[in-house]
PDB file of C-alpha atoms in Angstrom:
ATOM      1  CA  MET A 789      17.608  -5.420 -18.087  1.00 48.00           C
ATOM      2  CA  THR A 790      18.433  -5.075 -14.436  1.00 58.00           C
ATOM      3  CA  ASP A 791      17.466  -1.544 -13.101  1.00 85.00           C
ATOM      4  CA  VAL A 792      19.069  -0.282  -9.872  1.00 91.00           C
ATOM      5  CA  HIS A 793      15.458   0.299  -8.636  1.00 96.00           C
ATOM      6  CA  ALA A 794      13.074  -2.253  -7.272  1.00 97.00           C
ATOM      7  CA  ARG A 795       9.704  -3.231  -8.842  1.00 97.00           C
ATOM      8  CA  LEU A 796       6.756  -2.758  -6.619  1.00 98.00           C
ATOM      9  CA  GLY A 797       4.654  -5.821  -7.267  1.00 98.00           C
ATOM     10  CA  ALA A 798       2.040  -6.036  -4.621  1.00 98.00           C
ATOM     11  CA  ILE A 799       0.496  -4.315  -1.693  1.00 98.00           C
ATOM     12  CA  MET A 800      -0.007  -7.017   0.845  1.00 98.00           C
ATOM     13  CA  ILE A 801      -2.837  -6.811   3.292  1.00 98.00           C
ATOM     14  CA  ASP A 802      -2.903  -8.956   6.408  1.00 98.00           C
ATOM     15  CA  CYS A 803      -6.445 -10.132   7.168  1.00 98.00           C
ATOM     16  CA  HIS A 804      -8.482 -12.854   8.659  1.00 98.00           C
ATOM     17  CA  ASP A 805     -10.456 -13.775   5.501  1.00 98.00           C
ATOM     18  CA  PRO A 806      -8.597 -13.199   2.228  1.00 98.00           C
ATOM     19  CA  GLU A 807     -11.485 -14.555   0.107  1.00 98.00           C
ATOM     20  CA  ALA A 808     -13.853 -11.787   1.586  1.00 98.00           C
ATOM     21  CA  LEU A 809     -11.404  -9.028   1.203  1.00 98.00           C
ATOM     22  CA  ILE A 810     -10.484  -9.887  -2.487  1.00 98.00           C
ATOM     23  CA  GLU A 811     -14.186  -9.892  -3.171  1.00 98.00           C
ATOM     24  CA  PHE A 812     -14.717  -6.414  -1.437  1.00 98.00           C
ATOM     25  CA  TRP A 813     -11.577  -4.819  -2.989  1.00 98.00           C
ATOM     26  CA  GLY A 814     -12.318  -6.566  -6.386  1.00 98.00           C
ATOM     27  CA  GLN A 815     -15.597  -4.695  -6.504  1.00 97.00           C
ATOM     28  CA  ILE A 816     -14.003  -1.379  -5.624  1.00 98.00           C
ATOM     29  CA  LEU A 817     -10.980  -1.456  -7.831  1.00 98.00           C
ATOM     30  CA  GLY A 818     -12.058  -3.768 -10.549  1.00 97.00           C
ATOM     31  CA  VAL A 819      -9.625  -6.590  -9.885  1.00 98.00           C
ATOM     32  CA  GLU A 820     -10.312 -10.340  -9.203  1.00 98.00           C
ATOM     33  CA  ALA A 821      -8.425 -13.249  -7.530  1.00 98.00           C
ATOM     34  CA  GLU A 822      -5.740 -14.470  -9.740  1.00 98.00           C
ATOM     35  CA  GLN A 823      -3.365 -16.769  -7.876  1.00 97.00           C
ATOM     36  CA  ARG A 824      -4.115 -18.636  -4.636  1.00 97.00           C
ATOM     37  CA  TYR A 825      -1.659 -20.289  -2.296  1.00 93.00           C
ATOM     38  CA  PRO A 826      -2.410 -21.630   1.221  1.00 93.00           C
ATOM     39  CA  GLY A 827      -3.162 -18.381   3.249  1.00 95.00           C
ATOM     40  CA  TYR A 828      -2.631 -16.092   0.253  1.00 96.00           C
ATOM     41  CA  ILE A 829      -4.506 -14.569  -2.630  1.00 98.00           C
ATOM     42  CA  PHE A 830      -2.888 -12.405  -5.200  1.00 98.00           C
ATOM     43  CA  GLY A 831      -5.271 -10.123  -7.061  1.00 98.00           C
ATOM     44  CA  SER A 832      -4.986  -9.278 -10.852  1.00 98.00           C
ATOM     45  CA  LYS A 833      -3.140  -6.124 -11.720  1.00 98.00           C
ATOM     46  CA  ILE A 834      -4.887  -2.967 -10.788  1.00 98.00           C
ATOM     47  CA  PRO A 835      -6.268  -1.383 -14.006  1.00 96.00           C
ATOM     48  CA  GLY A 836      -3.686   0.886 -15.638  1.00 96.00           C
ATOM     49  CA  ASN A 837      -0.949  -0.387 -13.258  1.00 98.00           C
ATOM     50  CA  HIS A 838       1.369  -3.418 -12.709  1.00 97.00           C
ATOM     51  CA  ILE A 839       0.704  -3.400  -9.066  1.00 98.00           C
ATOM     52  CA  ARG A 840      -1.586  -5.899  -7.343  1.00 98.00           C
ATOM     53  CA  LEU A 841      -3.435  -6.158  -4.168  1.00 98.00           C
ATOM     54  CA  ALA A 842      -2.668  -9.291  -2.220  1.00 98.00           C
ATOM     55  CA  PHE A 843      -4.007 -10.630   0.986  1.00 98.00           C
ATOM     56  CA  GLN A 844      -2.458 -12.961   3.514  1.00 97.00           C
ATOM     57  CA  LYS A 845      -4.252 -14.755   6.374  1.00 98.00           C
ATOM     58  CA  VAL A 846      -2.979 -13.846   9.772  1.00 97.00           C
ATOM     59  CA  PRO A 847      -4.204 -14.920  13.254  1.00 97.00           C
ATOM     60  CA  GLU A 848      -3.733 -11.471  15.015  1.00 96.00           C
ATOM     61  CA  ASP A 849      -6.442  -8.924  15.041  1.00 95.00           C
ATOM     62  CA  LYS A 850      -6.079  -5.401  13.586  1.00 95.00           C
ATOM     63  CA  THR A 851      -5.481  -3.117  16.634  1.00 91.00           C
ATOM     64  CA  ASP A 852      -4.234   0.568  15.949  1.00 91.00           C
ATOM     65  CA  LYS A 853      -5.001   2.694  12.880  1.00 94.00           C
ATOM     66  CA  ASN A 854      -3.062   1.223   9.902  1.00 95.00           C
ATOM     67  CA  ARG A 855       0.314   2.768   9.307  1.00 96.00           C
ATOM     68  CA  LEU A 856      -0.202   2.544   5.597  1.00 98.00           C
ATOM     69  CA  HIS A 857      -3.569   3.056   3.785  1.00 98.00           C
ATOM     70  CA  LEU A 858      -4.850   3.406   0.382  1.00 98.00           C
ATOM     71  CA  ASP A 859      -6.057   6.661  -1.246  1.00 98.00           C
ATOM     72  CA  LEU A 860      -8.865   6.267  -3.667  1.00 98.00           C
ATOM     73  CA  SER A 861     -10.700   8.701  -5.930  1.00 98.00           C
ATOM     74  CA  HIS A 862     -13.821   8.600  -7.968  1.00 97.00           C
ATOM     75  CA  GLY A 863     -15.774  10.966 -10.118  1.00 96.00           C
ATOM     76  CA  ASP A 864     -18.799  10.496  -7.856  1.00 96.00           C
ATOM     77  CA  PRO A 865     -17.397  10.050  -4.370  1.00 97.00           C
ATOM     78  CA  GLU A 866     -20.830   9.741  -2.546  1.00 97.00           C
ATOM     79  CA  GLY A 867     -21.943   7.101  -5.054  1.00 97.00           C
ATOM     80  CA  LEU A 868     -18.643   5.168  -4.374  1.00 97.00           C
ATOM     81  CA  ILE A 869     -19.158   5.486  -0.559  1.00 98.00           C
ATOM     82  CA  ALA A 870     -22.662   4.090  -0.882  1.00 97.00           C
ATOM     83  CA  ARG A 871     -21.136   1.140  -2.874  1.00 97.00           C
ATOM     84  CA  VAL A 872     -18.616   0.578  -0.270  1.00 97.00           C
ATOM     85  CA  GLU A 873     -21.149   0.681   2.505  1.00 98.00           C
ATOM     86  CA  GLY A 874     -23.206  -1.824   0.456  1.00 98.00           C
ATOM     87  CA  LEU A 875     -20.284  -4.236   0.308  1.00 98.00           C
ATOM     88  CA  GLY A 876     -19.696  -4.285   3.924  1.00 98.00           C
ATOM     89  CA  GLY A 877     -17.406  -1.168   4.414  1.00 98.00           C
ATOM     90  CA  SER A 878     -18.018   1.724   6.801  1.00 98.00           C
ATOM     91  CA  ARG A 879     -17.848   5.491   6.639  1.00 98.00           C
ATOM     92  CA  LEU A 880     -15.607   6.699   9.526  1.00 98.00           C
ATOM     93  CA  GLN A 881     -14.946  10.451   9.185  1.00 97.00           C
ATOM     94  CA  ASP A 882     -15.090  13.377   6.947  1.00 97.00           C
ATOM     95  CA  HIS A 883     -12.384  16.002   6.702  1.00 95.00           C
ATOM     96  CA  GLU A 884     -11.998  19.224   4.984  1.00 94.00           C
ATOM     97  CA  VAL A 885      -8.689  21.125   4.967  1.00 87.00           C
ATOM     98  CA  SER A 886      -8.143  24.255   2.854  1.00 84.00           C
ATOM     99  CA  GLY A 887     -10.959  23.245   0.499  1.00 88.00           C
ATOM    100  CA  PHE A 888      -9.936  19.799   0.003  1.00 88.00           C
ATOM    101  CA  HIS A 889     -12.332  17.266   1.275  1.00 95.00           C
ATOM    102  CA  TRP A 890     -11.910  13.558   1.833  1.00 96.00           C
ATOM    103  CA  THR A 891     -13.743  10.723   3.617  1.00 98.00           C
ATOM    104  CA  VAL A 892     -12.068   8.045   5.725  1.00 98.00           C
ATOM    105  CA  MET A 893     -13.720   4.686   5.083  1.00 98.00           C
ATOM    106  CA  ALA A 894     -12.947   1.116   6.357  1.00 98.00           C
ATOM    107  CA  ASP A 895     -13.129  -2.181   4.535  1.00 98.00           C
ATOM    108  CA  PRO A 896     -14.876  -5.115   6.199  1.00 98.00           C
ATOM    109  CA  GLU A 897     -11.988  -5.848   8.460  1.00 98.00           C
ATOM    110  CA  GLY A 898     -11.368  -2.248   9.532  1.00 97.00           C
ATOM    111  CA  ASN A 899      -8.635  -1.311   7.195  1.00 98.00           C
ATOM    112  CA  GLU A 900      -8.899   2.381   6.809  1.00 98.00           C
ATOM    113  CA  PHE A 901      -8.771   4.093   3.200  1.00 98.00           C
ATOM    114  CA  CYS A 902      -9.636   7.509   1.987  1.00 98.00           C
ATOM    115  CA  VAL A 903     -11.998   8.571  -0.807  1.00 98.00           C
ATOM    116  CA  THR A 904     -11.747  11.928  -2.673  1.00 97.00           C
ATOM    117  CA  LYS A 905     -13.330  13.399  -5.774  1.00 96.00           C
ATOM    118  CA  ALA A 906     -11.382  12.523  -8.888  1.00 94.00           C
ATOM    119  CA  GLU A 907      -9.961  15.628 -10.524  1.00 81.00           C
TER     120      GLU A 907
ATOM    121  CA  MET B  67     -15.969   8.850 -18.240  1.00 48.00           C
ATOM    122  CA  THR B  68     -17.008   7.626 -14.831  1.00 58.00           C
ATOM    123  CA  ASP B  69     -16.130   4.153 -14.258  1.00 84.00           C
ATOM    124  CA  VAL B  70     -18.024   2.246 -11.524  1.00 91.00           C
ATOM    125  CA  HIS B  71     -14.596   1.422 -10.035  1.00 96.00           C
ATOM    126  CA  ALA B  72     -12.340   3.693  -7.937  1.00 97.00           C
ATOM    127  CA  ARG B  73      -8.961   4.790  -8.938  1.00 97.00           C
ATOM    128  CA  LEU B  74      -6.061   3.987  -6.548  1.00 98.00           C
ATOM    129  CA  GLY B  75      -4.044   7.168  -6.588  1.00 98.00           C
ATOM    130  CA  ALA B  76      -1.567   6.717  -3.558  1.00 98.00           C
ATOM    131  CA  ILE B  77      -0.310   4.480  -0.956  1.00 98.00           C
ATOM    132  CA  MET B  78      -0.249   6.737   2.065  1.00 98.00           C
ATOM    133  CA  ILE B  79       2.452   6.032   4.666  1.00 98.00           C
ATOM    134  CA  ASP B  80       2.219   7.498   8.182  1.00 98.00           C
ATOM    135  CA  CYS B  81       5.530   8.527   9.466  1.00 98.00           C
ATOM    136  CA  HIS B  82       7.555  11.036  11.682  1.00 98.00           C
ATOM    137  CA  ASP B  83       9.732  12.349   8.916  1.00 98.00           C
ATOM    138  CA  PRO B  84       8.186  12.649   5.502  1.00 98.00           C
ATOM    139  CA  GLU B  85      11.276  14.072   3.951  1.00 98.00           C
ATOM    140  CA  ALA B  86      13.600  11.337   5.067  1.00 98.00           C
ATOM    141  CA  LEU B  87      11.168   8.722   3.922  1.00 98.00           C
ATOM    142  CA  ILE B  88      10.544  10.070   0.331  1.00 98.00           C
ATOM    143  CA  GLU B  89      14.306  10.163   0.170  1.00 98.00           C
ATOM    144  CA  PHE B  90      14.684   6.521   1.152  1.00 98.00           C
ATOM    145  CA  TRP B  91      11.738   5.223  -0.887  1.00 98.00           C
ATOM    146  CA  GLY B  92      12.804   7.458  -3.796  1.00 98.00           C
ATOM    147  CA  GLN B  93      16.133   5.792  -3.979  1.00 97.00           C
ATOM    148  CA  ILE B  94      14.396   2.248  -3.785  1.00 98.00           C
ATOM    149  CA  LEU B  95      11.671   2.710  -6.438  1.00 98.00           C
ATOM    150  CA  GLY B  96      12.907   5.534  -8.664  1.00 97.00           C
ATOM    151  CA  VAL B  97      10.509   8.156  -7.580  1.00 98.00           C
ATOM    152  CA  GLU B  98      10.926  11.700  -6.167  1.00 98.00           C
ATOM    153  CA  ALA B  99       8.937  14.345  -4.110  1.00 98.00           C
ATOM    154  CA  GLU B 100       6.506  15.988  -6.538  1.00 98.00           C
ATOM    155  CA  GLN B 101       3.990  17.914  -4.257  1.00 97.00           C
ATOM    156  CA  ARG B 102       4.457  19.131  -0.775  1.00 97.00           C
ATOM    157  CA  TYR B 103       1.632  20.409   1.482  1.00 93.00           C
ATOM    158  CA  PRO B 104       2.053  21.018   5.365  1.00 93.00           C
ATOM    159  CA  GLY B 105       2.725  17.543   6.733  1.00 95.00           C
ATOM    160  CA  TYR B 106       2.329  15.758   3.403  1.00 96.00           C
ATOM    161  CA  ILE B 107       4.601  14.661   0.583  1.00 98.00           C
ATOM    162  CA  PHE B 108       3.357  13.035  -2.584  1.00 98.00           C
ATOM    163  CA  GLY B 109       5.922  11.229  -4.684  1.00 98.00           C
ATOM    164  CA  SER B 110       5.977  11.012  -8.417  1.00 98.00           C
ATOM    165  CA  LYS B 111       4.192   8.148 -10.128  1.00 98.00           C
ATOM    166  CA  ILE B 112       5.964   4.822  -9.500  1.00 98.00           C
ATOM    167  CA  PRO B 113       7.617   3.876 -12.897  1.00 96.00           C
ATOM    168  CA  GLY B 114       5.073   2.008 -15.132  1.00 96.00           C
ATOM    169  CA  ASN B 115       2.236   2.814 -12.904  1.00 98.00           C
ATOM    170  CA  HIS B 116      -0.171   5.655 -12.043  1.00 97.00           C
ATOM    171  CA  ILE B 117       0.030   4.948  -8.311  1.00 98.00           C
ATOM    172  CA  ARG B 118       2.168   7.144  -5.924  1.00 98.00           C
ATOM    173  CA  LEU B 119       3.686   6.674  -2.568  1.00 98.00           C
ATOM    174  CA  ALA B 120       2.786   9.606  -0.204  1.00 98.00           C
ATOM    175  CA  PHE B 121       3.870  10.329   3.373  1.00 98.00           C
ATOM    176  CA  GLN B 122       1.898  12.134   6.108  1.00 97.00           C
ATOM    177  CA  LYS B 123       3.512  13.153   9.292  1.00 98.00           C
ATOM    178  CA  VAL B 124       1.861  11.782  12.413  1.00 97.00           C
ATOM    179  CA  PRO B 125       2.787  12.153  16.017  1.00 97.00           C
ATOM    180  CA  GLU B 126       2.187   8.578  17.078  1.00 96.00           C
ATOM    181  CA  ASP B 127       4.969   5.931  16.997  1.00 95.00           C
ATOM    182  CA  LYS B 128       4.718   2.889  15.007  1.00 95.00           C
ATOM    183  CA  THR B 129       3.830  -0.048  17.370  1.00 91.00           C
ATOM    184  CA  ASP B 130       2.743  -3.405  15.897  1.00 91.00           C
ATOM    185  CA  LYS B 131       3.684  -5.054  12.687  1.00 94.00           C
ATOM    186  CA  ASN B 132       2.125  -3.054   9.793  1.00 95.00           C
ATOM    187  CA  ARG B 133      -1.139  -4.465   8.459  1.00 96.00           C
ATOM    188  CA  LEU B 134      -0.346  -3.488   5.012  1.00 98.00           C
ATOM    189  CA  HIS B 135       3.265  -3.766   3.461  1.00 98.00           C
ATOM    190  CA  LEU B 136       4.916  -3.495   0.170  1.00 98.00           C
ATOM    191  CA  ASP B 137       6.254  -6.517  -1.878  1.00 98.00           C
ATOM    192  CA  LEU B 138       9.292  -5.669  -3.934  1.00 98.00           C
ATOM    193  CA  SER B 139      11.282  -7.544  -6.350  1.00 98.00           C
ATOM    194  CA  HIS B 140      14.607  -7.110  -8.088  1.00 97.00           C
ATOM    195  CA  GLY B 141      16.923  -9.148 -10.381  1.00 96.00           C
ATOM    196  CA  ASP B 142      19.551  -9.103  -7.746  1.00 97.00           C
ATOM    197  CA  PRO B 143      17.800  -9.076  -4.395  1.00 97.00           C
ATOM    198  CA  GLU B 144      20.990  -9.336  -2.362  1.00 97.00           C
ATOM    199  CA  GLY B 145      22.335  -6.268  -4.130  1.00 97.00           C
ATOM    200  CA  LEU B 146      18.960  -4.403  -3.415  1.00 97.00           C
ATOM    201  CA  ILE B 147      19.158  -5.491   0.334  1.00 98.00           C
ATOM    202  CA  ALA B 148      22.560  -4.024   0.525  1.00 97.00           C
ATOM    203  CA  ARG B 149      21.516  -0.738  -0.941  1.00 97.00           C
ATOM    204  CA  VAL B 150      18.544  -0.711   1.354  1.00 97.00           C
ATOM    205  CA  GLU B 151      20.758  -1.209   4.398  1.00 98.00           C
ATOM    206  CA  GLY B 152      23.171   1.491   3.093  1.00 98.00           C
ATOM    207  CA  LEU B 153      20.069   3.989   2.996  1.00 98.00           C
ATOM    208  CA  GLY B 154      19.200   3.266   6.603  1.00 98.00           C
ATOM    209  CA  GLY B 155      16.867   0.314   6.227  1.00 98.00           C
ATOM    210  CA  SER B 156      17.194  -3.090   8.097  1.00 98.00           C
ATOM    211  CA  ARG B 157      17.089  -6.650   7.335  1.00 98.00           C
ATOM    212  CA  LEU B 158      14.733  -8.430   9.620  1.00 98.00           C
ATOM    213  CA  GLN B 159      14.042 -12.062   8.530  1.00 97.00           C
ATOM    214  CA  ASP B 160      14.577 -14.409   5.790  1.00 97.00           C
ATOM    215  CA  HIS B 161      11.792 -16.945   4.735  1.00 95.00           C
ATOM    216  CA  GLU B 162      11.563 -19.925   2.541  1.00 94.00           C
ATOM    217  CA  VAL B 163       8.343 -21.781   1.839  1.00 87.00           C
ATOM    218  CA  SER B 164       7.981 -24.329  -1.010  1.00 84.00           C
ATOM    219  CA  GLY B 165      11.087 -23.117  -2.663  1.00 88.00           C
ATOM    220  CA  PHE B 166       9.883 -19.523  -2.645  1.00 88.00           C
ATOM    221  CA  HIS B 167      12.323 -17.242  -0.852  1.00 95.00           C
ATOM    222  CA  TRP B 168      11.639 -13.771   0.529  1.00 96.00           C
ATOM    223  CA  THR B 169      13.518 -11.309   2.846  1.00 98.00           C
ATOM    224  CA  VAL B 170      11.568  -9.149   5.262  1.00 98.00           C
ATOM    225  CA  MET B 171      13.158  -5.715   5.461  1.00 98.00           C
ATOM    226  CA  ALA B 172      12.248  -2.454   7.159  1.00 98.00           C
ATOM    227  CA  ASP B 173      12.520   1.169   6.134  1.00 98.00           C
ATOM    228  CA  PRO B 174      14.227   3.853   8.460  1.00 98.00           C
ATOM    229  CA  GLU B 175      11.037   4.161  10.450  1.00 98.00           C
ATOM    230  CA  GLY B 176      10.561   0.367  10.830  1.00 97.00           C
ATOM    231  CA  ASN B 177       7.908  -0.113   8.045  1.00 98.00           C
ATOM    232  CA  GLU B 178       8.185  -3.642   6.938  1.00 98.00           C
ATOM    233  CA  PHE B 179       8.430  -4.617   3.317  1.00 98.00           C
ATOM    234  CA  CYS B 180       9.480  -7.733   1.439  1.00 98.00           C
ATOM    235  CA  VAL B 181      12.121  -8.372  -1.280  1.00 98.00           C
ATOM    236  CA  THR B 182      12.115 -11.343  -3.661  1.00 97.00           C
ATOM    237  CA  LYS B 183      13.953 -12.212  -6.810  1.00 96.00           C
ATOM    238  CA  ALA B 184      12.276 -10.832  -9.858  1.00 94.00           C
ATOM    239  CA  GLU B 185      11.055 -13.663 -12.205  1.00 81.00           C
TER     240      GLU B 185
END
């Protein structure tokens, strides 16, 4: 069946070290490397979804704040943040707006993502 | 139940015009605006997934190539590409590596994404 809509198969992340990033993100989201091509790694489907993270090796460095980022939640956000830091990530900023709190983190290559408390 | 892993709730896209982008991406992925906060729009869940697209208004312009991008597929990629162009997107480049073909497109604010033929 051909739907008029497209299927979102993957979120591709440019990086210097696909192996290191699939290891990091695999620990955070519960995925693992599933397919490898030269310069590319595709992760397994994100649990409960049909979308994967994928990583492509690029020569250029990250410069500005990413224009796209991932929003994560967890029942114990401080526990997750501690795990992220233990895996080589960084805590960048905490925000609170109208009672809604979130923490901006970065993966080992500086890609920003946000952590909130799961509802 | 608290899992050790985080839940990926949304892919947040920085932009100048969240209303225009949810309209564009809604047409492409079959989602619609579900929650609005000042400067933010959260889309409905991407069909078959628990992940949403979300849009936040930022003052800064897009500069470099995005470090994260979306990989889409469709049974009729040229048909999808024509729809994207009709909705204000642009065709940037075509690539073929080892028999694998993909087209780099951009949304109305220049955010790159890729289109391949669905398997």
